[in-house]
Amino acid sequence: QVQLQESGPGLVKPSGTLSLSCVVSGDSITSNYWWTWIRQPPGKGLEWIGELFHNGRSNYSPSLKSRVTMSVDKAKNQFSLKLTSLTAADTAVYYCARLNDSLAGYYDYWGQGTLVTVSS
Amino acid sequence: QSVLTQPPSVSGAPGQRVTISCTGSSSNIGAGYDVHWYQQLPGTAPKLLIYVNSNRPSGVSDRLSGSKSGTSASLAITGLQAEDEADYYCQSYDSSLSGWVFGGGTKLTVL
């Protein structure tokens, strides 16, 4: 059974940097999937942040591209998200997920999500 | 404003059938990109319900079905049960945005 688990600080300051990790178990980070970050502001809908492949290829949301960096740690079987220049609008539950089919593009496994609050 | 438009809410009595629409455009659903549906119960992560327009993952009830036509897709739930009360999201790809997009979500209330 594939499982994903997010981790990282729950509170970050405005103008700071958010750093989250997602550990994958039950599958290898080097398998033929894209690994994804998705967020959900409180009471709102889902927003795609970006995705990366184990070889370092990545795709980011145009609206966040200037502030996002994703990376893979094969040794730890995990991938990470960095989001800079934070504002209150970045407060959200952040999910990591596996993109099952790069053409059809659906998410079959999700982490439980981690709430990140941007506040001083 | 979401690229994929869903009604904010739908409701139905137990046993009834409800449908949730997902309206896109020529740069996403209308361009032939597949549509997928997720259910999100309060405080939990989304769960895949329908993939590639009309396919159900193992373990998902056959009371749920999906369809796609033109620039729209829909999710139908028959034999409505209290446990179906949740938020539902559609998802596809948008070529203008060069990325994956979600609908704004629909809250299903079982009366």
PDB file of C-alpha atoms in Angstrom:
ATOM      1  CA  GLN A   1       0.000   0.000   0.000  1.00  0.00           C
ATOM      2  CA  VAL A   2       1.422   3.361  -1.048  1.00  0.00           C
ATOM      3  CA  GLN A   3       1.495   6.010   1.658  1.00  0.00           C
ATOM      4  CA  LEU A   4       2.609   9.631   1.617  1.00  0.00           C
ATOM      5  CA  GLN A   5       3.298  11.712   4.712  1.00  0.00           C
ATOM      6  CA  GLU A   6       3.935  15.447   4.782  1.00  0.00           C
ATOM      7  CA  SER A   7       6.063  17.135   7.425  1.00  0.00           C
ATOM      8  CA  GLY A   8       7.201  20.634   8.182  1.00  0.00           C
ATOM      9  CA  PRO A   9       6.576  23.666  10.388  1.00  0.00           C
ATOM     10  CA  GLY A  10       2.962  24.617  10.943  1.00  0.00           C
ATOM     11  CA  LEU A  11       3.670  28.318  11.418  1.00  0.00           C
ATOM     12  CA  VAL A  12       5.866  30.530   9.260  1.00  0.00           C
ATOM     13  CA  LYS A  13       6.355  34.277   9.222  1.00  0.00           C
ATOM     14  CA  PRO A  14       5.299  36.625   6.443  1.00  0.00           C
ATOM     15  CA  SER A  15       8.058  37.156   3.866  1.00  0.00           C
ATOM     16  CA  GLY A  16       9.628  33.900   5.053  1.00  0.00           C
ATOM     17  CA  THR A  17      10.094  30.548   3.324  1.00  0.00           C
ATOM     18  CA  LEU A  18       7.917  27.471   3.666  1.00  0.00           C
ATOM     19  CA  SER A  19       9.747  24.146   3.562  1.00  0.00           C
ATOM     20  CA  LEU A  20       7.822  20.879   3.472  1.00  0.00           C
ATOM     21  CA  SER A  21       8.815  17.284   2.868  1.00  0.00           C
ATOM     22  CA  CYS A  22       6.794  14.285   1.756  1.00  0.00           C
ATOM     23  CA  VAL A  23       8.037  10.803   2.598  1.00  0.00           C
ATOM     24  CA  VAL A  24       6.842   8.038   0.305  1.00  0.00           C
ATOM     25  CA  SER A  25       6.430   4.451   1.516  1.00  0.00           C
ATOM     26  CA  GLY A  26       5.245   1.423  -0.417  1.00  0.00           C
ATOM     27  CA  ASP A  27       6.685   2.793  -3.669  1.00  0.00           C
ATOM     28  CA  SER A  28       9.993   4.114  -4.921  1.00  0.00           C
ATOM     29  CA  ILE A  29      10.429   7.800  -5.615  1.00  0.00           C
ATOM     30  CA  THR A  30      12.279   6.681  -8.763  1.00  0.00           C
ATOM     31  CA  SER A  31       9.278   4.823 -10.178  1.00  0.00           C
ATOM     32  CA  ASN A  32       7.526   6.175 -13.258  1.00  0.00           C
ATOM     33  CA  TYR A  33       5.296   8.730 -11.547  1.00  0.00           C
ATOM     34  CA  TRP A  34       5.259  12.477 -11.102  1.00  0.00           C
ATOM     35  CA  TRP A  35       5.197  13.607  -7.473  1.00  0.00           C
ATOM     36  CA  THR A  36       2.969  16.568  -6.763  1.00  0.00           C
ATOM     37  CA  TRP A  37       2.144  19.334  -4.296  1.00  0.00           C
ATOM     38  CA  ILE A  38      -1.418  20.640  -4.020  1.00  0.00           C
ATOM     39  CA  ARG A  39      -2.767  23.140  -1.501  1.00  0.00           C
ATOM     40  CA  GLN A  40      -6.150  24.124  -0.100  1.00  0.00           C
ATOM     41  CA  PRO A  41      -6.739  27.437   1.714  1.00  0.00           C
ATOM     42  CA  PRO A  42      -9.154  27.135   4.640  1.00  0.00           C
ATOM     43  CA  GLY A  43     -12.706  26.768   3.371  1.00  0.00           C
ATOM     44  CA  LYS A  44     -11.624  26.973  -0.277  1.00  0.00           C
ATOM     45  CA  GLY A  45     -10.853  24.697  -3.193  1.00  0.00           C
ATOM     46  CA  LEU A  46      -7.800  22.786  -4.362  1.00  0.00           C
ATOM     47  CA  GLU A  47      -4.880  24.466  -6.119  1.00  0.00           C
ATOM     48  CA  TRP A  48      -2.137  22.663  -8.032  1.00  0.00           C
ATOM     49  CA  ILE A  49       1.317  23.951  -7.035  1.00  0.00           C
ATOM     50  CA  GLY A  50       3.572  21.804  -9.148  1.00  0.00           C
ATOM     51  CA  GLU A  51       5.101  18.413  -9.807  1.00  0.00           C
ATOM     52  CA  LEU A  52       8.466  16.776 -10.281  1.00  0.00           C
ATOM     53  CA  PHE A  53       9.979  13.607 -11.639  1.00  0.00           C
ATOM     54  CA  HIS A  54      12.828  11.741  -9.982  1.00  0.00           C
ATOM     55  CA  ASN A  55      15.279  12.885 -12.665  1.00  0.00           C
ATOM     56  CA  GLY A  56      14.758  16.483 -11.613  1.00  0.00           C
ATOM     57  CA  ARG A  57      12.278  17.526 -14.282  1.00  0.00           C
ATOM     58  CA  SER A  58       9.603  19.787 -12.834  1.00  0.00           C
ATOM     59  CA  ASN A  59       6.500  21.739 -13.788  1.00  0.00           C
ATOM     60  CA  TYR A  60       5.130  24.575 -11.674  1.00  0.00           C
ATOM     61  CA  SER A  61       1.915  26.550 -11.598  1.00  0.00           C
ATOM     62  CA  PRO A  62       2.452  29.775 -13.575  1.00  0.00           C
ATOM     63  CA  SER A  63       0.988  31.787 -10.702  1.00  0.00           C
ATOM     64  CA  LEU A  64       3.535  30.397  -8.217  1.00  0.00           C
ATOM     65  CA  LYS A  65       6.477  29.608 -10.475  1.00  0.00           C
ATOM     66  CA  SER A  66       8.619  32.548  -9.365  1.00  0.00           C
ATOM     67  CA  ARG A  67       8.428  31.433  -5.721  1.00  0.00           C
ATOM     68  CA  VAL A  68       8.466  27.619  -5.930  1.00  0.00           C
ATOM     69  CA  THR A  69      11.254  25.072  -5.895  1.00  0.00           C
ATOM     70  CA  MET A  70      10.794  21.316  -5.680  1.00  0.00           C
ATOM     71  CA  SER A  71      13.442  18.667  -5.183  1.00  0.00           C
ATOM     72  CA  VAL A  72      13.842  14.922  -4.770  1.00  0.00           C
ATOM     73  CA  ASP A  73      15.924  13.038  -2.198  1.00  0.00           C
ATOM     74  CA  LYS A  74      16.280   9.518  -3.542  1.00  0.00           C
ATOM     75  CA  ALA A  75      18.182   8.262  -0.510  1.00  0.00           C
ATOM     76  CA  LYS A  76      15.308   9.202   1.785  1.00  0.00           C
ATOM     77  CA  ASN A  77      12.604   8.327  -0.758  1.00  0.00           C
ATOM     78  CA  GLN A  78      11.072  11.753  -0.325  1.00  0.00           C
ATOM     79  CA  PHE A  79      10.445  14.964  -2.190  1.00  0.00           C
ATOM     80  CA  SER A  80      10.271  18.533  -0.961  1.00  0.00           C
ATOM     81  CA  LEU A  81       8.649  21.898  -1.545  1.00  0.00           C
ATOM     82  CA  LYS A  82      10.044  25.354  -0.921  1.00  0.00           C
ATOM     83  CA  LEU A  83       7.823  28.409  -1.281  1.00  0.00           C
ATOM     84  CA  THR A  84       9.352  31.845  -0.718  1.00  0.00           C
ATOM     85  CA  SER A  85       8.092  35.372  -0.020  1.00  0.00           C
ATOM     86  CA  LEU A  86       5.136  34.138   1.959  1.00  0.00           C
ATOM     87  CA  THR A  87       1.981  36.144   2.632  1.00  0.00           C
ATOM     88  CA  ALA A  88      -1.219  35.345   4.478  1.00  0.00           C
ATOM     89  CA  ALA A  89      -2.660  34.150   1.172  1.00  0.00           C
ATOM     90  CA  ASP A  90      -0.298  31.171   1.348  1.00  0.00           C
ATOM     91  CA  THR A  91      -2.004  29.877   4.487  1.00  0.00           C
ATOM     92  CA  ALA A  92      -3.396  26.507   3.490  1.00  0.00           C
ATOM     93  CA  VAL A  93      -3.388  22.775   3.983  1.00  0.00           C
ATOM     94  CA  TYR A  94      -0.589  21.441   1.810  1.00  0.00           C
ATOM     95  CA  TYR A  95      -0.972  17.964   0.323  1.00  0.00           C
ATOM     96  CA  CYS A  96       1.546  15.803  -1.465  1.00  0.00           C
ATOM     97  CA  ALA A  97       0.158  13.323  -3.982  1.00  0.00           C
ATOM     98  CA  ARG A  98       1.162  10.834  -6.677  1.00  0.00           C
ATOM     99  CA  LEU A  99       0.187  11.541 -10.274  1.00  0.00           C
ATOM    100  CA  ASN A 100      -0.738   8.103 -11.560  1.00  0.00           C
ATOM    101  CA  ASP A 101      -0.790   8.739 -15.278  1.00  0.00           C
ATOM    102  CA  SER A 102       1.232  11.590 -16.720  1.00  0.00           C
ATOM    103  CA  LEU A 103      -1.049  11.773 -19.762  1.00  0.00           C
ATOM    104  CA  ALA A 104      -4.446  11.361 -18.148  1.00  0.00           C
ATOM    105  CA  GLY A 105      -3.230  13.000 -14.959  1.00  0.00           C
ATOM    106  CA  TYR A 106      -5.079  11.762 -11.909  1.00  0.00           C
ATOM    107  CA  TYR A 107      -3.967  11.556  -8.280  1.00  0.00           C
ATOM    108  CA  ASP A 108      -4.414   8.117  -6.786  1.00  0.00           C
ATOM    109  CA  TYR A 109      -2.549   8.521  -3.501  1.00  0.00           C
ATOM    110  CA  TRP A 110      -2.537  11.554  -1.216  1.00  0.00           C
ATOM    111  CA  GLY A 111      -0.876  12.468   2.030  1.00  0.00           C
ATOM    112  CA  GLN A 112      -3.093  13.438   4.939  1.00  0.00           C
ATOM    113  CA  GLY A 113      -2.158  17.102   4.507  1.00  0.00           C
ATOM    114  CA  THR A 114      -0.384  19.562   6.762  1.00  0.00           C
ATOM    115  CA  LEU A 115      -1.720  22.984   7.742  1.00  0.00           C
ATOM    116  CA  VAL A 116       0.693  25.844   7.249  1.00  0.00           C
ATOM    117  CA  THR A 117      -0.247  29.188   8.725  1.00  0.00           C
ATOM    118  CA  VAL A 118       1.549  32.345   7.644  1.00  0.00           C
ATOM    119  CA  SER A 119       1.446  34.796  10.529  1.00  0.00           C
ATOM    120  CA  SER A 120       3.756  36.930  12.603  1.00  0.00           C
TER     121      SER A 120
ATOM    122  CA  GLN B   1     -12.409  31.998 -10.108  1.00  0.00           C
ATOM    123  CA  SER B   2     -11.730  28.393 -11.065  1.00  0.00           C
ATOM    124  CA  VAL B   3     -10.997  27.375 -14.634  1.00  0.00           C
ATOM    125  CA  LEU B   4     -13.459  24.500 -14.235  1.00  0.00           C
ATOM    126  CA  THR B   5     -16.882  25.615 -13.038  1.00  0.00           C
ATOM    127  CA  GLN B   6     -18.914  23.543 -10.603  1.00  0.00           C
ATOM    128  CA  PRO B   7     -22.151  24.433  -8.792  1.00  0.00           C
ATOM    129  CA  PRO B   8     -21.317  25.462  -5.221  1.00  0.00           C
ATOM    130  CA  SER B   9     -23.885  23.103  -3.790  1.00  0.00           C
ATOM    131  CA  VAL B  10     -26.349  20.341  -4.660  1.00  0.00           C
ATOM    132  CA  SER B  11     -28.704  18.399  -2.450  1.00  0.00           C
ATOM    133  CA  GLY B  12     -30.950  15.387  -2.537  1.00  0.00           C
ATOM    134  CA  ALA B  13     -32.974  13.098  -0.330  1.00  0.00           C
ATOM    135  CA  PRO B  14     -31.793   9.613   0.574  1.00  0.00           C
ATOM    136  CA  GLY B  15     -32.305   7.231  -2.318  1.00  0.00           C
ATOM    137  CA  GLN B  16     -32.457   9.958  -4.942  1.00  0.00           C
ATOM    138  CA  ARG B  17     -30.088  10.612  -7.823  1.00  0.00           C
ATOM    139  CA  VAL B  18     -27.978  13.761  -8.050  1.00  0.00           C
ATOM    140  CA  THR B  19     -25.572  15.032 -10.659  1.00  0.00           C
ATOM    141  CA  ILE B  20     -22.665  17.445 -10.308  1.00  0.00           C
ATOM    142  CA  SER B  21     -21.550  19.308 -13.406  1.00  0.00           C
ATOM    143  CA  CYS B  22     -18.065  20.477 -14.328  1.00  0.00           C
ATOM    144  CA  THR B  23     -17.928  23.021 -17.127  1.00  0.00           C
ATOM    145  CA  GLY B  24     -14.686  23.879 -18.848  1.00  0.00           C
ATOM    146  CA  SER B  25     -13.569  25.338 -22.155  1.00  0.00           C
ATOM    147  CA  SER B  26     -11.682  24.647 -25.358  1.00  0.00           C
ATOM    148  CA  SER B  27      -8.351  24.747 -23.537  1.00  0.00           C
ATOM    149  CA  ASN B  28      -9.168  21.971 -21.085  1.00  0.00           C
ATOM    150  CA  ILE B  29     -12.118  19.560 -21.270  1.00  0.00           C
ATOM    151  CA  GLY B  30     -13.056  20.701 -24.767  1.00  0.00           C
ATOM    152  CA  ALA B  31      -9.504  20.064 -25.949  1.00  0.00           C
ATOM    153  CA  GLY B  32      -9.919  16.398 -25.115  1.00  0.00           C
ATOM    154  CA  TYR B  33      -8.190  16.277 -21.761  1.00  0.00           C
ATOM    155  CA  ASP B  34      -9.551  13.722 -19.363  1.00  0.00           C
ATOM    156  CA  VAL B  35     -11.637  14.590 -16.304  1.00  0.00           C
ATOM    157  CA  HIS B  36     -11.261  13.051 -12.867  1.00  0.00           C
ATOM    158  CA  TRP B  37     -13.402  13.348  -9.760  1.00  0.00           C
ATOM    159  CA  TYR B  38     -12.521  13.396  -6.046  1.00  0.00           C
ATOM    160  CA  GLN B  39     -14.524  13.223  -2.851  1.00  0.00           C
ATOM    161  CA  GLN B  40     -13.363  15.120   0.213  1.00  0.00           C
ATOM    162  CA  LEU B  41     -14.868  14.407   3.596  1.00  0.00           C
ATOM    163  CA  PRO B  42     -14.423  17.090   6.280  1.00  0.00           C
ATOM    164  CA  GLY B  43     -10.876  17.246   7.602  1.00  0.00           C
ATOM    165  CA  THR B  44      -9.538  14.601   5.247  1.00  0.00           C
ATOM    166  CA  ALA B  45      -7.554  14.446   2.022  1.00  0.00           C
ATOM    167  CA  PRO B  46      -9.366  14.123  -1.296  1.00  0.00           C
ATOM    168  CA  LYS B  47     -10.082  10.586  -2.475  1.00  0.00           C
ATOM    169  CA  LEU B  48     -10.120   9.547  -6.128  1.00  0.00           C
ATOM    170  CA  LEU B  49     -13.650   8.563  -7.202  1.00  0.00           C
ATOM    171  CA  ILE B  50     -13.599   8.557 -10.992  1.00  0.00           C
ATOM    172  CA  TYR B  51     -10.588   8.623 -13.312  1.00  0.00           C
ATOM    173  CA  VAL B  52     -10.340   9.158 -17.052  1.00  0.00           C
ATOM    174  CA  ASN B  53     -13.916  10.423 -17.308  1.00  0.00           C
ATOM    175  CA  SER B  54     -15.825   7.298 -16.336  1.00  0.00           C
ATOM    176  CA  ASN B  55     -13.626   4.719 -14.620  1.00  0.00           C
ATOM    177  CA  ARG B  56     -14.015   3.739 -10.969  1.00  0.00           C
ATOM    178  CA  PRO B  57     -11.024   2.678  -8.878  1.00  0.00           C
ATOM    179  CA  SER B  58     -11.342  -0.591  -7.020  1.00  0.00           C
ATOM    180  CA  GLY B  59     -13.516  -0.189  -3.954  1.00  0.00           C
ATOM    181  CA  VAL B  60     -15.533   2.787  -5.193  1.00  0.00           C
ATOM    182  CA  SER B  61     -19.271   2.155  -5.199  1.00  0.00           C
ATOM    183  CA  ASP B  62     -20.985   1.481  -8.534  1.00  0.00           C
ATOM    184  CA  ARG B  63     -23.615   4.031  -7.453  1.00  0.00           C
ATOM    185  CA  LEU B  64     -21.133   6.587  -8.794  1.00  0.00           C
ATOM    186  CA  SER B  65     -20.602   7.204 -12.474  1.00  0.00           C
ATOM    187  CA  GLY B  66     -18.890   9.807 -14.613  1.00  0.00           C
ATOM    188  CA  SER B  67     -19.358  11.090 -18.112  1.00  0.00           C
ATOM    189  CA  LYS B  68     -17.852  13.683 -20.417  1.00  0.00           C
ATOM    190  CA  SER B  69     -19.198  15.485 -23.468  1.00  0.00           C
ATOM    191  CA  GLY B  70     -17.884  18.509 -25.286  1.00  0.00           C
ATOM    192  CA  THR B  71     -16.574  21.061 -22.811  1.00  0.00           C
ATOM    193  CA  SER B  72     -18.317  19.515 -19.792  1.00  0.00           C
ATOM    194  CA  ALA B  73     -18.280  16.507 -17.532  1.00  0.00           C
ATOM    195  CA  SER B  74     -20.586  15.262 -14.846  1.00  0.00           C
ATOM    196  CA  LEU B  75     -20.619  13.006 -11.830  1.00  0.00           C
ATOM    197  CA  ALA B  76     -23.788  11.120 -11.003  1.00  0.00           C
ATOM    198  CA  ILE B  77     -24.598   9.527  -7.675  1.00  0.00           C
ATOM    199  CA  THR B  78     -27.599   7.234  -7.441  1.00  0.00           C
ATOM    200  CA  GLY B  79     -29.253   5.801  -4.345  1.00  0.00           C
ATOM    201  CA  LEU B  80     -28.044   8.762  -2.285  1.00  0.00           C
ATOM    202  CA  GLN B  81     -26.841   7.860   1.213  1.00  0.00           C
ATOM    203  CA  ALA B  82     -25.921   9.960   4.222  1.00  0.00           C
ATOM    204  CA  GLU B  83     -22.283   8.903   3.801  1.00  0.00           C
ATOM    205  CA  ASP B  84     -22.199  10.642   0.402  1.00  0.00           C
ATOM    206  CA  GLU B  85     -22.370  14.036   2.092  1.00  0.00           C
ATOM    207  CA  ALA B  86     -19.036  15.634   1.207  1.00  0.00           C
ATOM    208  CA  ASP B  87     -17.289  18.066  -1.121  1.00  0.00           C
ATOM    209  CA  TYR B  88     -16.671  16.912  -4.695  1.00  0.00           C
ATOM    210  CA  TYR B  89     -14.018  18.240  -7.079  1.00  0.00           C
ATOM    211  CA  CYS B  90     -13.406  17.741 -10.781  1.00  0.00           C
ATOM    212  CA  GLN B  91      -9.885  17.981 -12.235  1.00  0.00           C
ATOM    213  CA  SER B  92      -8.357  18.173 -15.688  1.00  0.00           C
ATOM    214  CA  TYR B  93      -5.468  19.746 -17.609  1.00  0.00           C
ATOM    215  CA  ASP B  94      -5.478  23.211 -19.120  1.00  0.00           C
ATOM    216  CA  SER B  95      -3.220  23.915 -22.090  1.00  0.00           C
ATOM    217  CA  SER B  96      -3.451  27.699 -21.729  1.00  0.00           C
ATOM    218  CA  LEU B  97      -2.225  27.501 -18.147  1.00  0.00           C
ATOM    219  CA  SER B  98       0.119  24.578 -18.852  1.00  0.00           C
ATOM    220  CA  GLY B  99      -0.949  22.846 -15.708  1.00  0.00           C
ATOM    221  CA  TRP B 100      -3.479  20.735 -13.863  1.00  0.00           C
ATOM    222  CA  VAL B 101      -6.646  22.502 -12.752  1.00  0.00           C
ATOM    223  CA  PHE B 102      -9.455  21.788 -10.327  1.00  0.00           C
ATOM    224  CA  GLY B 103     -13.057  22.861 -10.197  1.00  0.00           C
ATOM    225  CA  GLY B 104     -14.118  25.067  -7.328  1.00  0.00           C
ATOM    226  CA  GLY B 105     -15.818  22.175  -5.579  1.00  0.00           C
ATOM    227  CA  THR B 106     -19.430  21.226  -4.912  1.00  0.00           C
ATOM    228  CA  LYS B 107     -20.865  20.566  -1.490  1.00  0.00           C
ATOM    229  CA  LEU B 108     -23.351  17.700  -1.553  1.00  0.00           C
ATOM    230  CA  THR B 109     -25.964  17.746   1.188  1.00  0.00           C
ATOM    231  CA  VAL B 110     -28.128  14.714   1.867  1.00  0.00           C
ATOM    232  CA  LEU B 111     -31.438  16.013   3.156  1.00  0.00           C
TER     233      LEU B 111
END
